[in-house]
Every structure is written in structure tokens, then in C-alpha cells.
């Protein structure tokens, strides 16, 4: 369960103040897969970072699994797995296995737990062949798989993914989507941001649209289709922006 | 936990070929060059011979006055010959040297040359001293022919005595007391820099920092593990530099190696050097860490650290001319400068425990300050999250 209450985030750099999030309110319940939709600079990464306890809100508060992100960050960190987009957040000079072992160690996993988790993930993602090679020589798809494996190595209840399929080919994207399905079946709570409407349509129960730091829509996908009389998320998004509607 | 994180950082750093190249190869190359440079400064100029331009050939008796090192060659315009670089110096008389024996009272000898050039000034000094000696001979001859003792011209005999600690190897020790600490400081900085820039700015760039901060490990532990790894790279580099320097000096030099003669404090010196190198590596490690936290990229870290690379060399400017007996407590209380001061003292065979403790103490204090600063910065998201 993730509750974001009236969150505002301002960045101040060189006298200029940027409001990345403007009174954002939303909720994701347990076992729900929520999509975060928005243009470049809308505030998606900032929102995910605040939920992940990496940033503190300027105003408002966030609770994850009943813990406050400000006061109980440590408890939240154990329950949460995060993958931020762009670079994949792996160490090039270490092998895939060493990367996974390192993060498992950071989460305080025992040697046995680590081995079981890595073997399991290696099979799941078909990484067995290259897990002992250094990340530096991996293709983008291989890296992304290891990165996702790293995100879930400690079996978190809540998973935040920031544009996880950016730069992946169709096969890799499909592997990823299947993985999300699987996680969903296990009852994990997932938020992932994306530019790709189809992906959100395919995977998410609910959607949240943000534009320039403000929530444009938050709620059930099916309900949205009914309201807008359309199943084209792209179209819905654009028309909502055009009308300047906020919930 | 810190130990395991440290091990990972070390593996990562040691697998970086650029790091290895910088930490081992570059300092070795640099210090080998310096060893031979300082050695060449110490080699006395004995076998050199110099060409001296003269307007007319010297006769047999005249050339007897001068040392064999000087070769006289006739040029129609001796000064021009020197200007053109055909001779190191020119010697011009307004008469004949032999004439002085035969009643001539006075002769002017002009020595022309570039006293700023090492060779030319050596040639000019040789000419001058040969002429001085000849002058004294003639004066003595003339005085004795008039029954006057030649000492009337030298009523005061001046004796210069060297500082007791300046033995025969003083020049070698002086050279080494500049060169050794400079090498230690530089190689520590060179060794620590790639690791430091990679572990903060690099992790920001590659966004591994976010993943790292998402783990439940406290930031203090992350910082400590990284700091120790950076410092270890500095220590390794520093020790390699010292070891290679000492080996090269012992086996490849003739004069620099004299610095190690007559020193009966070797075990204490080795012990103090190990402490000093370690403390200094911890200090430079913490400072580089602060820079890397502030910088946005590896490149930025490297440009911000250029002053840090110059800092260890600065004390050379105002310490090389200070005698070992003039090293006051202020020198040992000034960070970086105290590294030079302590090594100089130890090379002279002096073991001054208070000086050592002050040096270790002030360096340790700076380590703590730099570490606290890095901690304050590392706890601020502004410095550690990429946009
Ligand atoms: N650390 C920071 N300092 C200053 N401004 C920031 C910082 N992080 C984000 N911003 C600003 O906040 C706004 C929202 O950025 P954010 O990265 O959250 O957008 P986004 O939706 O993730 O965009 P993208 O699709 O490009 O990833 C942008 O205007 C950005 O410039
Ligand atoms: Mg983003």
C-alpha cells in the first residue's frame, strides 16, 4: 500500500525554483500494478524517488506499507525494490553474478539465500550463460535483465520501475512484461513509469497521468475507458491535456 | 558489512586497468626520471673539458698556468666565437702573461661568457682560479725578492666549518629530502584519484549510486567503505613509489645513495614512514572523496583535483632552503609541509619523537575534518542524486 498525500517538491538551484511536483495525491493498494504516465520532465522520476525515500518532499507526506518515508526510511528500503531508468545501475567491471551478490549482501542476505535467489532469477531470465561474464561486455538487453534481477533480489513486496523498457528490443521487452505478470500473480505492488501507452494498457490495473508536476488523472483503467468512451490511451492522454482537466 | 563492501570496492578498483596504470606505472616512470635528474645534479663536473676562445695562441709557459680541462682555440674575434657558441668562454689579455715575470707591472685579463650556463660558468670559474693562483705566485715571487713575507697580504686566515650534521653526504640528503616526500605525496594522490572519482562521481553518472542508496545500508557505512578503499589505493601507490625509489637509488645511483650512509635509525624511519604514508593516504583519500561528492562527473572530479595534485609539491618551494636545524615546530604543525619536514629530519638520522607525534597528530586531525565534511555532503541529496 502506497499513499502519497498532498506532496509538493520544489528544487532550488541557482536562485531559480522548479516545482517538480505540485500537490500530488494518490494511492496504490496492495497487489495493484499502477502505471505512471507523463511527458519528459513531468515529475515521474521525482515522484518515484520520493516514494523510494531517496528524496524528501517539500510539503506533504508519503506512507509505504504503513511506514513514513521520512521517519522510517530504513524499514521501507527493505520492502522496496527500485529500478531507475537511463543507465542500469550496475558495475561494469564486476560480473553479473558479482553485481547480484553485492546487492544481496547490502540487503543482509545470507550466502545460501543469495545463491538460491540468483539461481532462480538466472533461470527465470535465461541469464545462465553470461552471468559469470563482466557487465562491461553485455548487450543492453542483458544488462537490463540483470538490473531487474538486482531490483528483486531481496524479494521486495513493492517494486518501483522507472521507464524499465526504454531501449529494449521487442524480445527483451516481452521477457520483462512476462516478469511483471508473474510478480503481479505473486501479489506484489508495482508502480512503473513509461512513455509507452500500450505497455501501460497491457500491464496496469490503474493509471496516473501527470503533467508538469500535477495529477491529470488517477484511477482505474477500465473506468477511464468508460469515462472517455475510448480505449486509446494515447488519445485520452492528449485530450485530457488539451482540456487542462484535473481530477 | 563494511569489510564486505570494502572488498567489493577494491575488486572493482583493481580491475580498472586505467587505475592500475596510473597507480603503478606512471609514478614509477616519473620517479625514475627524477632519481636520475637529482643524481645528475650531484655528479661533480670533473671530466668535462671546455673550449676557450683566445685571440692568439698561448705559448708553452702560458698554457702551463691553466688546468688541462681548458682547451684554448684561436678565434679572430673571441667574444663573437662565444656568442656563436663555438667556445664556452673567451679569454683576452692586453699584454703577455709572461711579461709579468719580466718587469711588466700590470695586466688586464678579460673573461667573457654566460655565467648563467652551468658549463660556461664552470669554465669561467676554472679560468679565474687558475689566474688567481698564478697571480699569487707572482706576488709571492715579487715580495720575496724584496724580502717581505707573503703573509702580510693575508693577515686573516678564514676557516669555514660545516654544521656537524652535514657530513659528506649532505648534498645527497638535501636532494632526497625534497624528492622523496614529493614522490610519496604525488603517488598517493595519483593512486587515489581514479578510485575516488569512480566511487562517487562515477556512480552518480552510471546511476549505481541510487541503487546503492536504496539499500538499507547506512550512508555512513557506504562512505567509510569507499574512503578506506580509496585510501588503500593511495597507500599501495605510495608504497610502490617509495620501494621503487629506494631500490633505484641503492642500485642505480652513485651519489644519491650516500644519503642512506651513516644512518643508524633505519628501523624507526621505516616505522614512521609507514605511519606517515598511511595517514597521508587517509587524508588525501578523504579530500578526494569530498571533491568527488561535489563533482557531477568523473571528468569534473579530475579537473577539480588538479590543485590537490599541485598541493603536495608546494612545500618544496619554501622548505628546500631550510636547514635541518631550522625546522621549528610550525613546520611540523602544518599539514603536508610536515611530511617534508619529518622525512628531512629522519634522513639526517634525527629521531625526534615530539616532532613525529605532532606530525601524526595534525595529519590525523585534518583527516577527521575532511571526513566530517565528506559526511555532511554525502548526507545531502543535492550532491549525490543525478538530475
Ligand atoms: N535534482 C534536481 N535538481 C533540480 N531540478 C530537478 C532535479 N531533479 C529533477 N528536477 C526537475 O524537476 C522536473 C521533473 O523532473 P523528473 O526527472 O521528475 O521528470 P520525469 O518525468 O522523470 O522526466 P523524464 O521523462 O525525462 O525522465 C524537471 O523540470 C527537472 O528539471
Ligand atoms: Mg525520469
XYZ file of C-alpha atoms and ligand atoms in Angstrom:
666
model
C 0.000 0.000 0.000
C 1.417 3.333 -1.065
C -0.169 6.591 -0.004
C 1.029 9.905 -1.379
C -0.674 12.770 0.408
C -0.580 16.309 -0.911
C 3.049 16.108 -1.952
C 4.873 19.112 -3.337
C 8.518 19.015 -4.332
C 10.474 22.121 -5.188
C 14.058 22.168 -6.388
C 16.056 25.264 -5.880
C 19.122 25.711 -7.990
C 20.881 28.989 -8.646
C 18.042 31.157 -7.358
C 15.589 29.532 -9.753
C 12.931 27.396 -8.129
C 11.439 24.467 -10.026
C 8.230 22.875 -8.823
C 8.633 19.289 -9.921
C 5.521 18.069 -8.092
C 2.547 20.222 -7.242
C 0.146 18.928 -4.542
C 0.163 15.359 -5.739
C -2.301 12.939 -4.141
C -2.643 9.283 -4.967
C -2.894 5.767 -3.661
C -1.844 2.355 -4.826
C -3.312 -0.558 -2.939
C -1.655 -3.878 -2.243
C -1.232 -6.151 -5.239
C -2.044 -3.379 -7.671
C 0.016 -2.587 -10.755
C -0.058 1.159 -11.349
C 1.220 2.933 -14.421
C 2.761 6.379 -14.233
C 2.324 8.310 -17.409
C 3.795 11.672 -18.296
C 5.941 13.588 -20.716
C 9.604 14.372 -20.215
C 10.080 16.482 -17.130
C 6.578 15.788 -15.834
C 7.943 14.673 -12.479
C 7.775 10.874 -12.755
C 11.312 10.215 -11.569
C 10.958 12.736 -8.771
C 7.759 11.087 -7.541
C 9.321 7.621 -7.591
C 12.387 8.906 -5.767
C 10.200 10.379 -3.046
C 8.320 7.099 -2.622
C 11.682 5.319 -2.546
C 12.816 7.611 0.337
C 15.674 8.983 -1.764
C 14.180 12.465 -1.766
C 12.157 14.216 0.876
C 9.020 16.087 -0.119
C 8.985 19.848 0.391
C 5.404 19.525 1.580
C 3.054 16.644 2.330
C 3.894 13.101 3.342
C 4.192 9.621 1.937
C 3.500 6.290 3.588
C 4.687 2.995 2.219
C 3.412 -0.220 3.823
C 2.388 1.837 6.800
C 5.811 3.427 7.296
C 6.589 7.083 6.835
C 9.229 7.740 4.166
C 10.684 10.500 6.280
C 10.917 8.831 9.662
C 11.107 5.143 8.817
C 13.102 5.051 5.610
C 15.099 2.010 6.655
C 12.039 -0.226 7.110
C 10.721 0.877 3.733
C 14.023 0.211 1.989
C 13.882 -3.459 2.980
C 10.434 -3.855 1.477
C 11.023 -1.987 -1.712
C 12.960 -2.666 -4.915
C 13.737 0.158 -7.288
C 14.998 0.334 -10.836
C 15.713 3.774 -12.155
C 15.856 4.238 -15.892
C 18.576 5.544 -18.107
C 21.717 3.795 -17.010
C 21.051 0.419 -15.492
C 22.866 0.937 -12.216
C 25.339 -1.920 -12.467
C 29.090 -2.100 -12.005
C 30.777 -2.709 -15.350
C 33.928 -4.282 -14.024
C 32.076 -6.840 -11.930
C 30.355 -9.891 -13.397
C 26.574 -10.127 -13.417
C 26.769 -12.599 -10.554
C 29.081 -10.376 -8.512
C 26.710 -7.459 -9.019
C 23.794 -9.509 -7.738
C 25.831 -10.874 -4.833
C 26.893 -7.380 -3.842
C 23.343 -6.089 -3.646
C 22.169 -9.228 -1.853
C 24.894 -8.577 0.708
C 23.742 -4.974 1.101
C 20.281 -6.292 1.913
C 21.789 -8.542 4.556
C 21.011 -11.815 2.774
C 22.920 -14.913 3.789
C 25.157 -16.759 1.363
C 22.631 -19.540 0.946
C 19.698 -17.180 0.380
C 21.758 -15.314 -2.175
C 22.649 -18.455 -4.101
C 19.050 -19.653 -4.204
C 17.805 -16.239 -5.321
C 20.434 -15.871 -8.044
C 19.908 -19.386 -9.418
C 16.176 -18.784 -9.501
C 16.500 -15.431 -11.291
C 19.090 -16.805 -13.717
C 16.630 -19.432 -14.860
C 13.704 -17.019 -14.942
C 15.510 -14.536 -17.176
C 17.657 -17.000 -19.108
C 20.852 -15.367 -17.874
C 22.786 -18.533 -17.012
C 25.155 -18.302 -19.989
C 26.543 -14.912 -19.269
C 26.136 -14.296 -15.563
C 29.814 -15.054 -14.965
C 30.998 -12.520 -17.528
C 31.706 -8.894 -16.751
C 28.810 -6.481 -17.252
C 31.041 -4.277 -19.432
C 30.651 -6.743 -22.310
C 26.871 -7.154 -22.030
C 24.304 -6.002 -24.565
C 21.642 -3.571 -23.454
C 19.068 -6.325 -23.065
C 21.389 -8.467 -20.955
C 22.156 -5.521 -18.699
C 18.509 -4.729 -18.256
C 17.735 -8.286 -17.208
C 20.500 -8.252 -14.617
C 19.289 -4.840 -13.460
C 15.772 -6.140 -12.960
C 17.126 -9.201 -11.196
C 19.062 -6.847 -8.929
C 15.874 -4.915 -8.199
C 14.046 -8.003 -6.942
C 16.981 -9.936 -5.454
C 15.729 -9.381 -1.898
C 12.154 -10.337 -2.800
C 10.580 -6.937 -2.103
C 6.815 -6.504 -1.679
C 6.807 -3.231 -3.522
C 8.578 -2.601 -6.804
C 9.175 0.771 -8.430
C 10.333 0.797 -12.027
C 11.288 3.990 -13.820
C 10.975 3.504 -17.564
C 12.218 -0.054 -17.407
C 11.762 -0.931 -21.084
C 13.412 2.134 -22.591
C 15.926 0.997 -25.162
C 14.907 -2.656 -25.094
C 14.050 -4.651 -28.210
C 10.733 -6.488 -28.524
C 12.035 -9.805 -27.181
C 13.583 -8.246 -24.090
C 10.511 -6.110 -23.520
C 8.379 -9.217 -23.672
C 10.548 -11.036 -21.158
C 10.110 -8.038 -18.940
C 6.350 -7.932 -19.380
C 6.024 -11.602 -18.555
C 8.023 -10.952 -15.439
C 5.641 -8.187 -14.381
C 2.729 -10.567 -14.874
C 4.443 -13.109 -12.714
C 5.118 -10.564 -9.976
C 1.507 -9.489 -10.165
C 0.387 -13.067 -9.630
C 2.617 -13.212 -6.565
C 0.682 -10.263 -5.190
C 3.423 -7.632 -5.445
C 2.583 -3.961 -5.570
C 4.153 -2.322 -8.606
C 4.425 1.206 -9.927
C 6.126 1.735 -13.200
C 6.552 4.793 -15.315
C 6.554 4.710 -19.051
C 6.181 6.722 -22.212
C 4.682 3.724 -23.927
C 0.898 3.715 -23.697
C 0.499 0.147 -24.996
C 2.662 -1.167 -22.236
C 0.578 0.518 -19.588
C -2.597 -0.662 -21.257
C -1.284 -4.195 -21.290
C 0.048 -4.435 -17.740
C -1.640 -1.977 -15.438
C -4.728 -2.058 -13.273
C -4.694 1.653 -12.696
C -3.025 4.651 -14.205
C -1.859 8.001 -13.060
C -1.208 10.762 -15.527
C 0.942 13.682 -14.511
C 1.711 16.806 -16.405
C 4.123 19.494 -15.240
C 4.010 18.136 -11.715
C 0.237 17.990 -11.482
C -2.005 14.948 -11.494
C -4.214 14.938 -14.547
C -5.940 11.631 -13.834
C -5.669 8.880 -11.303
C -7.802 5.817 -11.156
C -8.893 2.582 -12.659
C -8.023 1.999 -16.316
C -11.364 0.382 -17.206
C -13.187 3.250 -15.593
C -11.135 5.726 -17.598
C -12.009 3.937 -20.854
C -15.687 4.148 -19.941
C -15.498 7.792 -18.963
C -13.705 8.849 -22.092
C -15.533 6.486 -24.388
C -12.301 5.329 -25.904
C -9.741 2.583 -25.471
C -6.918 4.630 -26.949
C -4.834 5.759 -24.012
C -2.721 7.969 -26.238
C -5.781 9.804 -27.397
C -7.192 10.075 -23.889
C -3.930 11.475 -22.573
C -3.661 14.098 -25.271
C -7.276 15.189 -24.990
C -7.023 15.445 -21.222
C -4.007 17.692 -21.585
C -5.789 19.764 -24.184
C -8.740 20.290 -21.873
C -6.473 21.008 -18.953
C -8.677 18.792 -16.846
C -7.546 17.680 -13.494
C -9.371 15.315 -11.272
C 29.371 -5.301 6.363
C 31.881 -2.502 5.857
C 34.562 -5.109 5.236
C 32.496 -6.829 2.527
C 31.672 -3.509 0.896
C 35.330 -2.564 1.080
C 36.276 -5.818 -0.611
C 33.874 -5.148 -3.458
C 35.215 -1.600 -3.932
C 38.768 -2.931 -4.015
C 37.891 -5.619 -6.570
C 36.200 -3.001 -8.676
C 39.121 -0.579 -8.418
C 41.789 -3.192 -9.078
C 40.006 -4.447 -12.171
C 40.223 -0.992 -13.665
C 43.249 -1.062 -15.951
C 43.437 2.704 -16.032
C 43.667 2.716 -12.260
C 46.466 0.197 -12.250
C 48.319 2.082 -14.926
C 48.010 5.317 -13.010
C 48.740 3.894 -9.592
C 51.757 1.843 -10.527
C 53.215 2.673 -13.880
C 53.037 6.447 -14.067
C 54.608 7.228 -10.663
C 57.389 4.712 -11.358
C 58.146 6.368 -14.671
C 58.050 9.804 -13.121
C 60.195 8.971 -10.136
C 62.782 7.115 -12.212
C 63.182 10.272 -14.228
C 63.551 12.295 -11.038
C 66.048 9.890 -9.492
C 68.342 10.334 -12.453
C 67.753 14.052 -12.602
C 68.773 14.532 -8.970
C 71.680 12.143 -9.407
C 72.941 14.203 -12.330
C 72.839 17.322 -10.179
C 75.098 15.637 -7.654
C 77.717 14.349 -10.095
C 80.740 16.651 -9.814
C 81.976 18.164 -13.057
C 85.402 16.527 -13.220
C 85.925 15.032 -16.615
C 84.370 17.839 -18.635
C 86.645 19.841 -20.875
C 85.846 23.288 -22.153
C 86.866 25.199 -25.242
C 88.174 28.678 -24.510
C 88.429 31.222 -27.297
C 91.627 33.303 -27.380
C 92.809 35.931 -29.895
C 96.292 34.392 -30.218
C 97.797 31.037 -29.347
C 99.278 30.690 -25.864
C 102.895 29.725 -25.633
C 104.086 26.700 -23.688
C 104.745 28.567 -20.480
C 101.433 30.354 -20.561
C 99.396 27.217 -21.079
C 101.131 25.619 -18.090
C 99.220 28.067 -15.876
C 95.888 26.568 -16.833
C 94.245 23.285 -15.972
C 94.133 20.529 -18.592
C 90.368 20.874 -18.684
C 90.677 24.067 -20.673
C 91.368 23.813 -24.377
C 92.443 27.040 -25.987
C 91.442 27.696 -29.548
C 92.319 30.763 -31.552
C 89.487 32.856 -32.954
C 89.962 36.224 -34.650
C 87.076 37.576 -32.559
C 86.906 35.502 -29.366
C 83.776 37.189 -27.966
C 81.917 36.575 -31.171
C 83.032 32.930 -31.039
C 81.410 32.645 -27.610
C 78.273 34.387 -28.864
C 78.101 31.863 -31.666
C 78.519 29.013 -29.250
C 81.895 27.868 -30.633
C 83.538 28.278 -27.230
C 82.319 28.246 -23.630
C 84.245 31.378 -22.695
C 86.739 33.838 -24.102
C 89.993 34.977 -22.511
C 91.551 38.235 -23.671
C 94.755 39.881 -22.348
C 96.008 43.368 -23.004
C 99.584 42.081 -22.998
C 101.528 38.928 -22.357
C 101.246 36.776 -19.242
C 104.968 36.079 -19.400
C 105.627 39.795 -19.418
C 104.737 39.910 -15.696
C 107.860 37.899 -14.938
C 109.906 40.343 -16.875
C 109.162 43.652 -15.255
C 105.690 44.457 -16.518
C 103.670 45.702 -13.534
C 100.102 45.172 -14.598
C 97.941 43.198 -16.987
C 94.188 43.112 -17.532
C 92.614 39.749 -18.272
C 89.012 39.765 -19.516
C 86.934 36.643 -19.152
C 83.833 36.684 -21.312
C 80.997 34.212 -21.032
C 77.484 33.357 -19.880
C 77.652 32.833 -16.129
C 74.067 31.525 -16.125
C 75.069 28.488 -18.147
C 76.347 25.667 -15.998
C 79.189 24.688 -18.335
C 80.245 28.247 -19.144
C 80.279 29.274 -15.516
C 82.343 26.177 -14.645
C 84.815 27.135 -17.394
C 84.904 30.750 -16.171
C 85.439 29.667 -12.564
C 88.301 27.432 -13.662
C 89.896 30.276 -15.644
C 89.523 32.652 -12.714
C 91.001 30.308 -10.144
C 93.923 29.388 -12.419
C 94.675 33.081 -12.943
C 94.284 33.789 -9.205
C 96.756 31.048 -8.380
C 99.221 32.412 -10.929
C 98.704 35.909 -9.565
C 99.566 34.734 -6.043
C 102.675 33.007 -7.344
C 103.900 36.193 -8.954
C 103.059 38.295 -5.904
C 104.937 35.855 -3.698
C 107.922 35.937 -6.068
C 107.981 39.711 -6.152
C 107.591 40.041 -2.374
C 110.319 37.536 -1.630
C 112.657 39.337 -3.995
C 112.129 42.365 -1.727
C 112.457 40.290 1.456
C 108.847 40.700 2.551
C 106.839 37.748 3.906
C 103.851 36.978 1.665
C 101.557 36.695 4.691
C 101.417 40.481 5.007
C 98.863 40.297 2.266
C 96.812 37.713 4.152
C 96.501 38.936 7.746
C 93.292 36.966 8.362
C 93.019 33.250 7.772
C 89.350 32.240 7.335
C 88.208 28.728 8.233
C 84.647 27.645 7.357
C 83.262 24.637 9.209
C 80.088 22.798 8.222
C 77.164 22.082 10.523
C 78.050 18.869 12.350
C 75.047 17.015 10.923
C 76.166 17.891 7.395
C 78.507 15.043 6.750
C 79.984 14.191 3.396
C 76.533 13.163 2.173
C 74.721 16.432 2.942
C 74.083 17.200 -0.715
C 72.585 13.781 -1.287
C 70.376 14.085 1.783
C 69.154 17.523 0.745
C 68.244 16.268 -2.709
C 66.456 13.259 -1.272
C 64.616 15.245 1.385
C 62.868 17.182 -1.360
C 62.440 14.371 -3.766
C 61.206 11.567 -1.515
C 58.259 13.344 0.181
C 57.216 14.860 -3.134
C 57.123 11.382 -4.663
C 55.189 9.950 -1.734
C 52.572 12.708 -1.746
C 52.161 12.722 -5.503
C 51.919 8.989 -5.920
C 49.346 8.740 -3.120
C 47.224 11.385 -4.839
C 47.678 9.790 -8.251
C 46.800 6.387 -6.828
C 43.699 7.577 -5.015
C 42.225 9.836 -7.668
C 40.818 7.310 -10.157
C 39.215 5.296 -7.371
C 37.795 8.416 -5.722
C 36.346 9.828 -8.922
C 34.879 6.469 -9.841
C 33.301 5.745 -6.484
C 31.192 8.887 -6.167
C 31.036 10.960 -9.358
C 31.297 7.765 -11.432
C 28.499 6.077 -9.521
C 26.368 9.183 -9.955
C 26.985 9.097 -13.696
C 26.195 5.406 -14.016
C 23.287 5.728 -11.555
C 24.610 2.936 -9.389
C 24.574 5.462 -6.571
C 20.780 5.417 -6.461
C 20.700 1.643 -6.300
C 23.310 1.731 -3.559
C 21.414 4.335 -1.540
C 18.210 2.326 -1.922
C 19.734 -0.486 0.088
C 19.148 -0.394 3.839
C 22.865 0.144 4.494
C 23.509 3.464 6.220
C 25.245 6.186 4.275
C 27.929 6.371 6.918
C 28.922 2.776 6.197
C 28.907 3.334 2.450
C 31.126 6.357 2.918
C 33.523 4.540 5.243
C 33.957 1.551 2.931
C 34.632 3.801 -0.038
C 37.014 6.021 1.890
C 39.039 3.035 3.057
C 39.210 1.660 -0.475
C 40.348 4.997 -1.929
C 42.964 5.327 0.806
C 44.161 1.783 0.212
C 44.778 2.595 -3.436
C 46.753 5.627 -2.249
C 48.750 3.542 0.231
C 49.572 0.923 -2.399
C 50.695 3.590 -4.813
C 52.704 5.369 -2.110
C 54.496 2.209 -1.023
C 55.302 1.224 -4.583
C 56.740 4.687 -5.130
C 58.924 4.535 -2.024
C 60.058 0.975 -2.673
C 60.976 1.684 -6.290
C 62.732 4.916 -5.315
C 64.818 3.259 -2.623
C 65.712 0.297 -4.840
C 66.649 2.543 -7.753
C 68.761 4.754 -5.520
C 70.539 1.823 -3.899
C 71.362 0.014 -7.106
C 71.457 2.582 -9.854
C 72.985 5.677 -8.336
C 76.392 6.542 -7.013
C 75.823 9.816 -5.201
C 72.160 9.827 -4.119
C 72.723 6.570 -2.325
C 75.181 8.265 0.009
C 72.109 9.750 1.697
C 71.471 6.384 3.330
C 75.006 6.133 4.698
C 75.728 6.712 8.359
C 72.058 6.491 9.230
C 71.576 4.167 12.169
C 67.873 4.876 12.612
C 66.612 2.825 9.668
C 64.024 0.721 11.628
C 62.493 3.813 13.249
C 62.457 5.568 9.898
C 60.700 2.666 8.229
C 58.117 2.531 11.013
C 57.461 6.259 10.938
C 57.262 6.216 7.138
C 54.612 3.510 7.185
C 52.505 5.511 9.651
C 53.103 8.697 7.684
C 52.192 7.208 4.309
C 49.061 5.616 5.747
C 47.900 8.783 7.485
C 48.634 10.861 4.441
C 46.756 8.434 2.205
C 43.766 8.612 4.556
C 43.904 12.407 4.363
C 44.232 12.625 0.600
C 41.564 9.912 0.319
C 39.114 11.990 2.358
C 39.891 15.168 0.426
C 39.487 13.440 -2.947
C 36.241 11.967 -1.682
C 34.874 15.435 -0.875
C 35.754 16.561 -4.394
C 34.175 13.528 -5.986
C 30.962 14.012 -3.991
C 30.689 17.622 -5.133
C 31.558 16.898 -8.769
C 28.867 15.813 -11.190
C 31.068 13.619 -13.343
C 34.362 11.778 -13.376
C 35.749 14.439 -15.667
C 34.731 17.194 -13.287
C 36.369 15.370 -10.391
C 39.588 15.185 -12.312
C 39.652 18.876 -13.102
C 38.698 19.853 -9.548
C 41.531 17.719 -8.223
C 44.316 19.394 -10.173
C 45.008 21.750 -7.230
C 45.260 18.702 -4.962
C 47.928 17.370 -7.281
C 49.886 20.612 -7.011
C 49.481 20.961 -3.249
C 51.937 18.186 -2.350
C 54.630 19.849 -4.437
C 54.215 23.335 -2.975
C 56.235 22.825 0.242
C 59.296 22.272 -1.964
C 59.305 25.997 -2.674
C 59.789 27.117 0.900
C 61.374 24.090 2.516
C 64.257 23.238 0.228
C 66.347 26.121 1.545
C 65.602 25.493 5.229
C 68.334 23.712 7.164
C 67.513 20.679 9.269
C 68.370 22.627 12.447
C 65.969 25.413 11.435
C 62.885 23.189 11.341
C 60.736 24.790 14.025
C 57.557 23.354 15.466
C 55.425 25.324 12.977
C 56.744 23.165 10.162
C 55.548 20.039 11.914
C 52.153 21.565 12.624
C 51.447 22.474 9.015
C 49.835 19.639 7.086
C 51.725 18.407 4.006
C 54.718 20.578 4.965
C 55.238 18.307 7.971
C 55.639 15.325 5.675
C 58.652 17.047 4.144
C 59.983 18.249 7.487
C 59.763 14.838 9.130
C 61.372 12.989 6.251
C 64.178 15.530 6.108
C 64.852 15.106 9.802
C 64.820 11.354 9.565
C 67.189 11.342 6.601
C 69.630 13.271 8.762
C 69.352 10.457 11.261
C 67.433 12.564 13.772
C 64.581 10.821 15.575
C 62.572 13.462 17.379
C 59.548 11.793 18.968
C 57.614 15.036 19.751
C 58.047 16.134 16.135
C 56.732 12.788 14.951
C 53.745 12.893 17.270
C 52.890 16.454 16.252
C 53.097 15.470 12.590
C 50.883 12.417 13.094
C 48.503 14.414 15.287
C 47.938 17.302 12.901
C 47.594 14.971 9.940
C 45.099 12.892 11.893
C 43.152 15.993 12.809
C 42.941 17.010 9.148
C 41.744 13.506 8.294
C 38.896 13.887 10.783
C 37.937 17.320 9.467
C 37.922 16.159 5.831
C 35.950 13.084 6.813
C 33.309 15.087 8.668
C 32.976 17.392 5.680
C 32.520 14.469 3.299
C 29.898 13.006 5.631
C 27.920 16.236 5.746
C 27.982 16.422 1.954
C 27.147 12.765 1.460
C 24.051 13.088 3.607
C 22.719 15.858 1.359
C 20.754 14.510 -1.619
C 21.627 17.569 -3.630
C 25.173 16.299 -4.089
C 24.519 12.659 -4.699
C 21.488 12.319 -6.948
C 21.830 12.928 -10.654
C 19.172 15.115 -12.215
N 17.938 17.241 -8.501
C 17.239 18.156 -9.182
N 17.558 19.469 -9.077
C 16.865 20.424 -9.739
N 15.839 20.150 -10.548
C 15.443 18.862 -10.711
C 16.148 17.802 -10.041
N 15.563 16.634 -10.390
C 14.564 16.951 -11.237
N 14.481 18.278 -11.438
C 13.494 18.975 -12.267
O 12.200 18.548 -11.912
C 11.373 18.368 -13.047
C 10.825 16.954 -13.089
O 11.876 16.059 -13.375
P 11.720 14.475 -13.427
O 13.081 13.924 -13.646
O 10.995 14.016 -12.236
O 10.843 14.267 -14.722
P 10.463 12.906 -15.483
O 9.006 12.872 -15.600
O 11.128 11.765 -14.823
O 11.090 13.164 -16.906
P 11.732 12.106 -17.931
O 10.618 11.516 -18.708
O 12.585 12.970 -18.798
O 12.518 11.118 -17.160
C 12.230 18.738 -14.253
O 11.940 20.060 -14.612
C 13.636 18.640 -13.727
O 14.476 19.557 -14.399
Mg 12.590 10.358 -15.413
